[in-house]
PDB file of C-alpha atoms and ligand atoms in Angstrom:
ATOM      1  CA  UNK A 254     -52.592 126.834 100.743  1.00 33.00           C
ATOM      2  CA  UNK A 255     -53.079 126.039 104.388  1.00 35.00           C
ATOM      3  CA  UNK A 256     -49.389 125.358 105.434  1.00 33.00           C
ATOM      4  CA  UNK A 257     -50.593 123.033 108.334  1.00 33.00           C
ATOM      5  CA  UNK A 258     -52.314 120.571 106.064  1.00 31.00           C
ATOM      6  CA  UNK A 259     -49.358 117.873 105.012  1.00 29.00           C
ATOM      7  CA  UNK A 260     -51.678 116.617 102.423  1.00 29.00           C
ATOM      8  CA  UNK A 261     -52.033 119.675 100.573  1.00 30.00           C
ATOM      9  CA  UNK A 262     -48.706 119.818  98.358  1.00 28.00           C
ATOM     10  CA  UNK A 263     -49.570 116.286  97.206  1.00 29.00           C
ATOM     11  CA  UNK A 264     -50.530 116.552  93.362  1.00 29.00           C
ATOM     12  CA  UNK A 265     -53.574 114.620  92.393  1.00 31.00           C
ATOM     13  CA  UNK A 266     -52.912 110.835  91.450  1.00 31.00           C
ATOM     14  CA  UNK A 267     -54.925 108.251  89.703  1.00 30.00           C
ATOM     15  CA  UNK A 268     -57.418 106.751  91.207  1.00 34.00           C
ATOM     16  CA  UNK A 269     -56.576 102.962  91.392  1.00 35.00           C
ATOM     17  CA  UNK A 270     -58.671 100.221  88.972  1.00 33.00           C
ATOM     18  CA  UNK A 271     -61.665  98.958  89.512  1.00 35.00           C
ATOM     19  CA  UNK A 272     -61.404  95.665  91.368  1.00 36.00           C
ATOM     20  CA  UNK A 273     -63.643  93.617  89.368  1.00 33.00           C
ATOM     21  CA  UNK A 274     -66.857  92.477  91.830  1.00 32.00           C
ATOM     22  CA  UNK A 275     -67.254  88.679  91.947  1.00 34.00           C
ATOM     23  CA  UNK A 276     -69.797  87.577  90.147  1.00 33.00           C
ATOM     24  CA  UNK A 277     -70.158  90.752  88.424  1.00 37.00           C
ATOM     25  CA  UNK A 278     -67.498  92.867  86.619  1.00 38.00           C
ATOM     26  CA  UNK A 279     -67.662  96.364  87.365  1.00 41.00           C
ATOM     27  CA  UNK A 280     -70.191  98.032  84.951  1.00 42.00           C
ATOM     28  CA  UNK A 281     -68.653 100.588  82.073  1.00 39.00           C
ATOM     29  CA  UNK A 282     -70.849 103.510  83.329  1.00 44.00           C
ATOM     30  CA  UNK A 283     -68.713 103.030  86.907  1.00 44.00           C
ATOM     31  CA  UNK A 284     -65.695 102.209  84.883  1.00 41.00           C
ATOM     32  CA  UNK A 285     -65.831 105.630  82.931  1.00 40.00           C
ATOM     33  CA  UNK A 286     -66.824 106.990  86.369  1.00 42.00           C
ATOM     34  CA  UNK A 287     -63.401 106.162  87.757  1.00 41.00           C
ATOM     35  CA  UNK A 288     -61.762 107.394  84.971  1.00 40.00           C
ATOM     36  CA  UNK A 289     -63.043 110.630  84.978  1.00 40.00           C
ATOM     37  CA  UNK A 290     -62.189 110.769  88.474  1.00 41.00           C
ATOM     38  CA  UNK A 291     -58.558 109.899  88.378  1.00 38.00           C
ATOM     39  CA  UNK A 292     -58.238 112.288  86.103  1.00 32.00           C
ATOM     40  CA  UNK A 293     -60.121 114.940  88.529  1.00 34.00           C
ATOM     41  CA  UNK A 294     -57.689 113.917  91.099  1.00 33.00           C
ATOM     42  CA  UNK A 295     -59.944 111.993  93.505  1.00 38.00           C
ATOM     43  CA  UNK A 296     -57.161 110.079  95.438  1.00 44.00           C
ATOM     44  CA  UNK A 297     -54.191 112.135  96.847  1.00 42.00           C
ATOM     45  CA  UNK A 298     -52.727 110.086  99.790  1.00 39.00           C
ATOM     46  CA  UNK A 299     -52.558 106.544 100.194  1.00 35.00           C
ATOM     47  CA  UNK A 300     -51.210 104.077 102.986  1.00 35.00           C
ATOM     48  CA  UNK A 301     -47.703 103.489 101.992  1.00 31.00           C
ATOM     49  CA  UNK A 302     -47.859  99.106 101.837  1.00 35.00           C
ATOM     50  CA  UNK A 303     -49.818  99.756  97.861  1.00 39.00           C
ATOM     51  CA  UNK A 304     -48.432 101.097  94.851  1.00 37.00           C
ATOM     52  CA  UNK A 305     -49.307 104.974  95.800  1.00 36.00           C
ATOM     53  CA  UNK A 306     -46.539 104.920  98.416  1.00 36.00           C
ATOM     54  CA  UNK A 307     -44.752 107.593  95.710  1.00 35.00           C
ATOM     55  CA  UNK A 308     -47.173 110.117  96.995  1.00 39.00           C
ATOM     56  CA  UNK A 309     -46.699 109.668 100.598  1.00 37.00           C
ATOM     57  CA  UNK A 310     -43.062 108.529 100.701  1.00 35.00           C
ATOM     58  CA  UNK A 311     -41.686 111.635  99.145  1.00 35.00           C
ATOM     59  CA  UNK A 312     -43.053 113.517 101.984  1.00 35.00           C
ATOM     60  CA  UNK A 313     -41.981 111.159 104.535  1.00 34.00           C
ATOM     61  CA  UNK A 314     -38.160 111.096 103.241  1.00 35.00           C
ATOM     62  CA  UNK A 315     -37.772 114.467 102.706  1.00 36.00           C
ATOM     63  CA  UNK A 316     -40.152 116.510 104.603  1.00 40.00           C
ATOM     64  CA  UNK A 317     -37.818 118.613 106.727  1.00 44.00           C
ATOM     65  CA  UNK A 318     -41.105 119.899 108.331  1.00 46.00           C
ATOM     66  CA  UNK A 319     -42.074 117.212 110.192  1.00 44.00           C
ATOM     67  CA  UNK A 320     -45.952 117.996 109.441  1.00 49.00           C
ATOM     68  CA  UNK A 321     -46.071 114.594 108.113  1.00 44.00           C
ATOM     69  CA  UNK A 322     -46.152 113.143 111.218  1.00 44.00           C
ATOM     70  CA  UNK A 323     -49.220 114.868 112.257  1.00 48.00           C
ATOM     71  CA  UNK A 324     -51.036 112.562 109.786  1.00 49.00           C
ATOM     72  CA  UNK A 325     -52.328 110.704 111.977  1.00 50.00           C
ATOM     73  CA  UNK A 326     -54.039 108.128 109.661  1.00 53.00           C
ATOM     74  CA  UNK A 327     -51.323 107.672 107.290  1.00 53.00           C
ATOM     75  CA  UNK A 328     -51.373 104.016 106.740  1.00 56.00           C
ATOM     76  CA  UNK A 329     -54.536 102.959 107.246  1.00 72.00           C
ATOM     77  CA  UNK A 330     -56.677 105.680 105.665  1.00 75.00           C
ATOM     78  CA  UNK A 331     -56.608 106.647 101.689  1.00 80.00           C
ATOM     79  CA  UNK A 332     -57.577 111.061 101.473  1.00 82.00           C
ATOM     80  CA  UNK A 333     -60.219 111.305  99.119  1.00 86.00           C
ATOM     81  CA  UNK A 334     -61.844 114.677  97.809  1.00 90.00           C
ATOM     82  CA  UNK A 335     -63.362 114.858  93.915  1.00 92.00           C
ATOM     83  CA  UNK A 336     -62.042 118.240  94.189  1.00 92.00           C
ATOM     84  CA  UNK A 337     -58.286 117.413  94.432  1.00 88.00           C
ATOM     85  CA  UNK A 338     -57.762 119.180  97.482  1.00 88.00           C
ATOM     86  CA  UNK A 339     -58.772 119.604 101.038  1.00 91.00           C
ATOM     87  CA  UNK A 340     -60.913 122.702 101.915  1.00 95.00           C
ATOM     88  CA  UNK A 341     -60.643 124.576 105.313  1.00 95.00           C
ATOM     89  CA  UNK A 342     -63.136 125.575 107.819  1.00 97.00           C
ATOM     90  CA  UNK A 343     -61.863 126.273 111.225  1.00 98.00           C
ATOM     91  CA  UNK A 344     -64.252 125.074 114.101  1.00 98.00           C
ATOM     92  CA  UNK A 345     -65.149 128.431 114.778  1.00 98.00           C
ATOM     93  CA  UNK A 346     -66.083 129.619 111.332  1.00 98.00           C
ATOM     94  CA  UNK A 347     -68.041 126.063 111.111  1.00 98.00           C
ATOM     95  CA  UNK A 348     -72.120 125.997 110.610  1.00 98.00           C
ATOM     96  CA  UNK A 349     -74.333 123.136 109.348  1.00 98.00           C
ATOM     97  CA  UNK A 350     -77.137 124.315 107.547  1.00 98.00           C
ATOM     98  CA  UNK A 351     -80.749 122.379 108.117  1.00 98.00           C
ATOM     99  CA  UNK A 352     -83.323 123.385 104.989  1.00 98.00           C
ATOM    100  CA  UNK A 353     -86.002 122.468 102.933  1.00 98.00           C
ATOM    101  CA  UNK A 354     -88.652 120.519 104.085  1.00 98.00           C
ATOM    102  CA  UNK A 355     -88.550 121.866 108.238  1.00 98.00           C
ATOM    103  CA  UNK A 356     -90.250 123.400 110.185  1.00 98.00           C
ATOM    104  CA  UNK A 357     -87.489 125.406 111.623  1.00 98.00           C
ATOM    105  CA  UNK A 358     -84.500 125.742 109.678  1.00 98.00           C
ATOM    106  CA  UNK A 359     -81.406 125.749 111.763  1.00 98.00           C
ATOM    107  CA  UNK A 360     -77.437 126.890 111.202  1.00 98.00           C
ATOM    108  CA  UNK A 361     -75.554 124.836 113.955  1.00 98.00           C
ATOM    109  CA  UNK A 362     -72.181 125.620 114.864  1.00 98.00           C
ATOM    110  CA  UNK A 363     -69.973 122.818 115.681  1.00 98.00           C
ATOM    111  CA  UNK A 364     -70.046 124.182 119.705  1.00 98.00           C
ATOM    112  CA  UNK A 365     -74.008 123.600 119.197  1.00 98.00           C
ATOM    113  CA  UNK A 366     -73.773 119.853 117.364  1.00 98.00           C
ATOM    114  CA  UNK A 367     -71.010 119.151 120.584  1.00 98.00           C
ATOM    115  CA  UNK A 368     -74.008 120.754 122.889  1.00 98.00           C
ATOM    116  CA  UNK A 369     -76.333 117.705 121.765  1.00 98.00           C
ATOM    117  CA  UNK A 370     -76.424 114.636 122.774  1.00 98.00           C
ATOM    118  CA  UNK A 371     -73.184 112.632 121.302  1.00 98.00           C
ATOM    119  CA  UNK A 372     -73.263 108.793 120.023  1.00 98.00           C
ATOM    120  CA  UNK A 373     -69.966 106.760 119.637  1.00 98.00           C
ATOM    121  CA  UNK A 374     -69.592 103.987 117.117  1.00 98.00           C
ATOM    122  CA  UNK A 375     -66.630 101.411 116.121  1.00 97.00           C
ATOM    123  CA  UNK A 376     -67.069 100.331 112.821  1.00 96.00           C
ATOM    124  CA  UNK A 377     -65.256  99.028 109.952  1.00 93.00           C
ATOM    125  CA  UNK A 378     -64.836 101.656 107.202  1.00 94.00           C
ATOM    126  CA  UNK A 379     -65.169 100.407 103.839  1.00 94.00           C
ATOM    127  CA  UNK A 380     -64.701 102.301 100.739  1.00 93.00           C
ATOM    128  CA  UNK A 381     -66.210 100.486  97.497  1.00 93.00           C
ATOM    129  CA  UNK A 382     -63.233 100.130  95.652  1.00 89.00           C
ATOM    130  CA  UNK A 383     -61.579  97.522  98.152  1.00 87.00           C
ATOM    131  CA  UNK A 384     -60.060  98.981 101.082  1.00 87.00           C
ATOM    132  CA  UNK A 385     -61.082  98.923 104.563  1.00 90.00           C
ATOM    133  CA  UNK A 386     -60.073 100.239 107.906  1.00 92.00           C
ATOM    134  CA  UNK A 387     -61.217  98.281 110.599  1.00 92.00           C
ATOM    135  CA  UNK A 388     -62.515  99.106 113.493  1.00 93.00           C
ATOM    136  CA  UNK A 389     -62.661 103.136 113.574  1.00 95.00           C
ATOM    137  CA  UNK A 390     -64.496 104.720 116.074  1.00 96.00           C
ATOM    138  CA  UNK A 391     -67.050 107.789 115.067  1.00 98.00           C
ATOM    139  CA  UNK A 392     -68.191 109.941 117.490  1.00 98.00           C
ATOM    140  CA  UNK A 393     -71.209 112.909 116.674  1.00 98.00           C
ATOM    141  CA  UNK A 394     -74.659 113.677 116.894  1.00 98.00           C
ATOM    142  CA  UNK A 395     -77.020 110.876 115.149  1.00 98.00           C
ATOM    143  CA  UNK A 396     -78.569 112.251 112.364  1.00 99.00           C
ATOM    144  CA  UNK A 397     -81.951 111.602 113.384  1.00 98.00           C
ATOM    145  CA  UNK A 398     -81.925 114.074 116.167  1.00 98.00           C
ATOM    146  CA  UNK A 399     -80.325 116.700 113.662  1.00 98.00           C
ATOM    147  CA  UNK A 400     -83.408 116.096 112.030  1.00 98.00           C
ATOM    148  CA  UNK A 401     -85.619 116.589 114.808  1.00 98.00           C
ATOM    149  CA  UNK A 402     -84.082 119.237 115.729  1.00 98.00           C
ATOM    150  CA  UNK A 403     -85.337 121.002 112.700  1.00 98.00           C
ATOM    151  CA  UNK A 404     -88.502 119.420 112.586  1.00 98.00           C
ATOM    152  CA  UNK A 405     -89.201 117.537 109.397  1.00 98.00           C
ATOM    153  CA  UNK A 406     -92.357 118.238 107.834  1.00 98.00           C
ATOM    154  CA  UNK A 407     -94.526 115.287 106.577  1.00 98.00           C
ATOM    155  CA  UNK A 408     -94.046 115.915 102.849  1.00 98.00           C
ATOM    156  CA  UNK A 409     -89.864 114.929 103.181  1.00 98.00           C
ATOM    157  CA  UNK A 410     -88.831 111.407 102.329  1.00 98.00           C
ATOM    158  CA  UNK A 411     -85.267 112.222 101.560  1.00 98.00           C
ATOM    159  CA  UNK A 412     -82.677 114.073 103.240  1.00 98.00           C
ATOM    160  CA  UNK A 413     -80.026 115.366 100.676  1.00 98.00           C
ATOM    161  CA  UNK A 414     -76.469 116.603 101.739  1.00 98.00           C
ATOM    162  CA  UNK A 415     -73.779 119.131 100.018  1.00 98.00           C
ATOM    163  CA  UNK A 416     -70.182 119.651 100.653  1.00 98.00           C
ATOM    164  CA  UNK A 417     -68.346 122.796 101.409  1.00 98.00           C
ATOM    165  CA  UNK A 418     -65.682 121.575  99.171  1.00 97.00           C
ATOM    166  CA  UNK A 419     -68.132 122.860  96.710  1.00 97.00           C
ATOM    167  CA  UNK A 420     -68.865 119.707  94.386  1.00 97.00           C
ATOM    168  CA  UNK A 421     -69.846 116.481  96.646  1.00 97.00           C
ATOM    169  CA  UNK A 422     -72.991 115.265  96.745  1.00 98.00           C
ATOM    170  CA  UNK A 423     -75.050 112.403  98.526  1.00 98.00           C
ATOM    171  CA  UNK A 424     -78.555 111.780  99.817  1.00 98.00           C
ATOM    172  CA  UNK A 425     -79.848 109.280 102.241  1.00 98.00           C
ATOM    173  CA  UNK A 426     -83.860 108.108 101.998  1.00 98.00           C
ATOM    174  CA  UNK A 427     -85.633 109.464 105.311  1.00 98.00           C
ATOM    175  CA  UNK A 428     -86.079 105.928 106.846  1.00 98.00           C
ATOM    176  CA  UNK A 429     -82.193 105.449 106.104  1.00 98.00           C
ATOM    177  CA  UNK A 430     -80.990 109.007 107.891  1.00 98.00           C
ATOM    178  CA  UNK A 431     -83.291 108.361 110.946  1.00 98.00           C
ATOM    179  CA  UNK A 432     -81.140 104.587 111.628  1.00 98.00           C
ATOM    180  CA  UNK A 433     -79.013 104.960 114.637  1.00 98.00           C
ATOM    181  CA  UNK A 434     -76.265 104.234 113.030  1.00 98.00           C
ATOM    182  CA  UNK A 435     -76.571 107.379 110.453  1.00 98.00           C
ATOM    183  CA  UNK A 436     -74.475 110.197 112.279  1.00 98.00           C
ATOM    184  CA  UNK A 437     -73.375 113.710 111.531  1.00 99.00           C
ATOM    185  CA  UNK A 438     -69.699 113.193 112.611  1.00 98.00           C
ATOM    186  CA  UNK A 439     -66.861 115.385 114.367  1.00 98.00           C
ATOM    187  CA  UNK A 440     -64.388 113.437 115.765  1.00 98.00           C
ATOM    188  CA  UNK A 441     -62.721 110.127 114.225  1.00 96.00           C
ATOM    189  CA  UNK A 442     -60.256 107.928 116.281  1.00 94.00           C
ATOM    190  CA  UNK A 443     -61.263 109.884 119.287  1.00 95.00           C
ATOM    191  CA  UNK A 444     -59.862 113.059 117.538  1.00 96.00           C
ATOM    192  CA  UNK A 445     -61.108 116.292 116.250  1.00 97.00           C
ATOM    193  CA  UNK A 446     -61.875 115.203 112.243  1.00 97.00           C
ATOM    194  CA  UNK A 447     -58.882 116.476 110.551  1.00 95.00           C
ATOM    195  CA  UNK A 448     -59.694 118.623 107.599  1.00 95.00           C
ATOM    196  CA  UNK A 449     -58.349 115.508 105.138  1.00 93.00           C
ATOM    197  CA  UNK A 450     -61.175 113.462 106.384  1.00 95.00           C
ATOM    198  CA  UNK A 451     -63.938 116.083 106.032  1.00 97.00           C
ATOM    199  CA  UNK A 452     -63.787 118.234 109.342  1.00 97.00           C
ATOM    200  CA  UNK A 453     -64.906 119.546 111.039  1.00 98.00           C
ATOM    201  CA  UNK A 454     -67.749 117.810 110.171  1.00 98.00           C
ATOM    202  CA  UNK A 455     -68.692 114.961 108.256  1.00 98.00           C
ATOM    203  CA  UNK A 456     -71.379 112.787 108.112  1.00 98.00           C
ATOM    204  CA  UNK A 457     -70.832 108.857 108.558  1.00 98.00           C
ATOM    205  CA  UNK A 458     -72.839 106.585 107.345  1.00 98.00           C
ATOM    206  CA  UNK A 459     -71.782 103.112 109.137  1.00 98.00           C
ATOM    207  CA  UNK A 460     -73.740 100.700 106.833  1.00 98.00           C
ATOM    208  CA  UNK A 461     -73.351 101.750 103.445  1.00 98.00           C
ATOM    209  CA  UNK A 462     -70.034 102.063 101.615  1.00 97.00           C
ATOM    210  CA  UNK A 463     -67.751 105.318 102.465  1.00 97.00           C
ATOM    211  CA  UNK A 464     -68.870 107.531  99.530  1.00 97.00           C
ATOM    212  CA  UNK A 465     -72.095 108.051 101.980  1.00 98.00           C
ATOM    213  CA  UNK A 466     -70.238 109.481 104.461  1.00 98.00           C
ATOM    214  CA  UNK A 467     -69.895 113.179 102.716  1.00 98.00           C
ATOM    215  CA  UNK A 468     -66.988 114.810 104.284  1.00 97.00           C
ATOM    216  CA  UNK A 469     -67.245 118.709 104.735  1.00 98.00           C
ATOM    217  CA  UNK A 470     -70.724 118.573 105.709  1.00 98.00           C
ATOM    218  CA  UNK A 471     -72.132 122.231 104.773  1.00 98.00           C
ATOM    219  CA  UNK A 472     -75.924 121.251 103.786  1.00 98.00           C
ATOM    220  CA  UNK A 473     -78.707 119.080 105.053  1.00 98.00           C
ATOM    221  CA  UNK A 474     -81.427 119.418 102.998  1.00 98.00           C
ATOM    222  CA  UNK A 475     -84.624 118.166 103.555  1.00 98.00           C
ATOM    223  CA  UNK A 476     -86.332 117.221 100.179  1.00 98.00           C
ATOM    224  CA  UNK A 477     -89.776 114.487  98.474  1.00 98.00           C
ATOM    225  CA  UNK A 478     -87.264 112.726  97.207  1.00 98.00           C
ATOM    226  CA  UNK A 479     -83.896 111.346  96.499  1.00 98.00           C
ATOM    227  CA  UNK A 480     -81.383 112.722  93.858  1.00 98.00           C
ATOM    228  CA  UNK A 481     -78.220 110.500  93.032  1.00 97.00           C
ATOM    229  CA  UNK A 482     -74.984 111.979  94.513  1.00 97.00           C
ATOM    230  CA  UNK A 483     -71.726 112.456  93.010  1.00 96.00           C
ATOM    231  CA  UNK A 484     -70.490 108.831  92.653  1.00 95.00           C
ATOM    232  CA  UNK A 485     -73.856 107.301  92.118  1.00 96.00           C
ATOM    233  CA  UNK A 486     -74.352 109.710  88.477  1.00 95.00           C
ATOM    234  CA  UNK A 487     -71.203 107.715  87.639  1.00 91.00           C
ATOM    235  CA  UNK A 488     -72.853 104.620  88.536  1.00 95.00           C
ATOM    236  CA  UNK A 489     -72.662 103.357  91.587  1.00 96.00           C
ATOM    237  CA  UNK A 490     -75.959 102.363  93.800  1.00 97.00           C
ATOM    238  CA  UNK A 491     -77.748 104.733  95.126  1.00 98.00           C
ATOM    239  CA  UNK A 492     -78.734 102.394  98.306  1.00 97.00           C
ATOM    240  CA  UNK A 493     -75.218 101.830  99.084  1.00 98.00           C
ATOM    241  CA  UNK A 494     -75.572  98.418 101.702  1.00 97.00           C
ATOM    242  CA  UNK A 495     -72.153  97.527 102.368  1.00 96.00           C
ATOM    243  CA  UNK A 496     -71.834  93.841 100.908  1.00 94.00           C
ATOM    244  CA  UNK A 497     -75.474  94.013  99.470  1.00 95.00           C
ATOM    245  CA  UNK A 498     -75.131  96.607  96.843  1.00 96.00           C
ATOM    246  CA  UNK A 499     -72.688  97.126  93.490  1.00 95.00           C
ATOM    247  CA  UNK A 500     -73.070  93.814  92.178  1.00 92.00           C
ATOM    248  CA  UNK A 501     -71.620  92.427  95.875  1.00 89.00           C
ATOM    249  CA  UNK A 502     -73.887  89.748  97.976  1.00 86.00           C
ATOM    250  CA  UNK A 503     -72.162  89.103 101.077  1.00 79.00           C
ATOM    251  CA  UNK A 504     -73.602  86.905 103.588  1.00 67.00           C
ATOM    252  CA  UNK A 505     -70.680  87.292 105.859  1.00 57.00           C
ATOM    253  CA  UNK A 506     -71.312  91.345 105.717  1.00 60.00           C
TER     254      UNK A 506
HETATM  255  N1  MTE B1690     -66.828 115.748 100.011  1.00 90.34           N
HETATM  256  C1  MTE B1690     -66.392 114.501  99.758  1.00 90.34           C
HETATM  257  N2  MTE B1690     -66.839 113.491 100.537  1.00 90.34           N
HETATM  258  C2  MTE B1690     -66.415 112.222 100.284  1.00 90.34           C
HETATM  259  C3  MTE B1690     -65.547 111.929  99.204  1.00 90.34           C
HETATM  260  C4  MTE B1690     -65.092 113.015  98.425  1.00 90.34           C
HETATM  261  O1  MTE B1690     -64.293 112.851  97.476  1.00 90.34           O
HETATM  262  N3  MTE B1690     -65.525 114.288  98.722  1.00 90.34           N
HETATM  263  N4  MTE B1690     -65.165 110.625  98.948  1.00 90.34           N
HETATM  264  C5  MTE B1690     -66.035 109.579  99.498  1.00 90.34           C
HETATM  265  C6  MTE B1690     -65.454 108.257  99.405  1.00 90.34           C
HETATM  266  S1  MTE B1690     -65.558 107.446  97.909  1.00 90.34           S
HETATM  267  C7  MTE B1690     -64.923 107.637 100.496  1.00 90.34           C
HETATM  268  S2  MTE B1690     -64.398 106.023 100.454  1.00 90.34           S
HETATM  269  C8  MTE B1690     -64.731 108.354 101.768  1.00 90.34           C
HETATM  270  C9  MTE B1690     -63.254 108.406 102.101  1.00 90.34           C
HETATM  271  O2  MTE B1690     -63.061 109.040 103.338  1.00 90.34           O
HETATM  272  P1  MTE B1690     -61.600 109.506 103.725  1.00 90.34           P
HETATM  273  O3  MTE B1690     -61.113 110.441 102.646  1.00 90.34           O
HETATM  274  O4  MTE B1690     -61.768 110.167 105.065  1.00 90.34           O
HETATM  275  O5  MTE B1690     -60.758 108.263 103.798  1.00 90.34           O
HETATM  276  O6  MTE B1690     -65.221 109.693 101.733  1.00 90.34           O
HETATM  277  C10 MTE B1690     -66.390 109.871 100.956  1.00 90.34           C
HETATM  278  N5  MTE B1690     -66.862 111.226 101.099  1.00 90.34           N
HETATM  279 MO1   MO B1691     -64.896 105.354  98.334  1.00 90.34          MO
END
């Protein structure tokens, strides 16, 4: 266990219930989803203002440490990872894999992604279940020039992406991952992406709902077509428009 990760000795907790959509109650296929992730330990931090202020206030009250401090998102971020846990990669040891469908495939390290030229975004982040953090700024490489970089050959429609946390999944169509919003991420809030939130590396996806934006970014794979990720095999849409998808029509979004 990585001593400097404050989020690490937190045990797994259950997810929280569906919100039922307006309109539209939350199907059983996503229901059964959550379920099955609660009980994989999907959410282990929360902002302390909801009923998962057990996890984090334990730490806060009695953390002779002090590392919980260094979260610096605590309170307006939740910590997901299907996994239950955070995995590591230093920024060193860091490389993002480009395959499939390229001309050249490419392993980037995170000095070579920082080489490129950067975009910076502020954005509301919105996860699907309810909560949002407004406002966060993303800054990273857009995705499209990853893509380039590589050289995508005409047969690719879909871009497909894996976690190093060994489980996540998600894939974008290739019209989506060349929008200029689509980025492959490393630093949130102006910071280095803490290894909670997917760093070094993640990818953010500003106009689709969170579980787009695949934290631990190991694998871009370039692919004909797209296969459902992680969350959307439990249900949820596989174009993921923020306020236009999951049973939600938004005209305000
Ligand atoms: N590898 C991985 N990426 C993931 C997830 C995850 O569990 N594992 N959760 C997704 C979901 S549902 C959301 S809302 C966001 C949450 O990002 P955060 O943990 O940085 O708040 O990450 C997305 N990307
Ligand atoms: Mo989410």
């Amino acid at each position: 266990m990585d001593t400097a990760d404050p989020a690490g000795p937190v045990q797994p907790a259950q997810v929280p219930p569906a919100q039922p959509i307006e309109g539209k109650p939350v199907g059983r296929r996503v229901f059964l989803g959550m379920l099955g992730a609660g009980a994989a330990g999907i959410l282990w931090g929360a902002k302390a203002s909801d009923g998962l202020s057990k996890i984090l206030r334990p730490l806060t009250e009695h953390d002779s440490t002090g590392l919980t401090s260094l979260l610096p998102t605590a309170g307006r971020f939740r910590f997901y990872s299907v996994v239950g846990f955070s995995p590591h990669r230093s920024n060193t040891d860091y490389r993002l894999n480009i395959t499939g469908l390229v001309d050249r495939p490419a392993t980037l390290s995170l000095a070579d992604l920082q080489a490129m030229p950067s975009t910076r975004l502020v954005k509301d982040f919105q996860c699907v279940t309810g909560w949002r953090v407004p406002q966060v700024p993303w800054t990273g490489v857009r995705l499209a020039d990853v893509l380039d970089h590589a050289g995508v050959q005409p047969s690719a429609r879909a871009v497909l992406f894996t976690s190093f946390d060994g489980s996540y999944t998600e894939s974008l169509t290739l019209d989506q991952a060349r929008r200029d919003d689509v980025m492959v991420a490393y630093a949130m809030e102006d910071h280095p992406i803490s290894a909670a939130h997917g760093g070094p590396v993640r990818l953010y996806v500003a106009p689709m709902y969170g579980y787009k934006s695949c934290k631990w970014l190991d694998t871009i794979q370039l692919a004909p077509k797209v296969v459902p990720g992680y969350w959307e095999q439990g249900g949820y849409d596989v174009d993921a428009w923020i306020g236009k998808s999951n049973g939600r029509s938004d005209p305000a979004v």
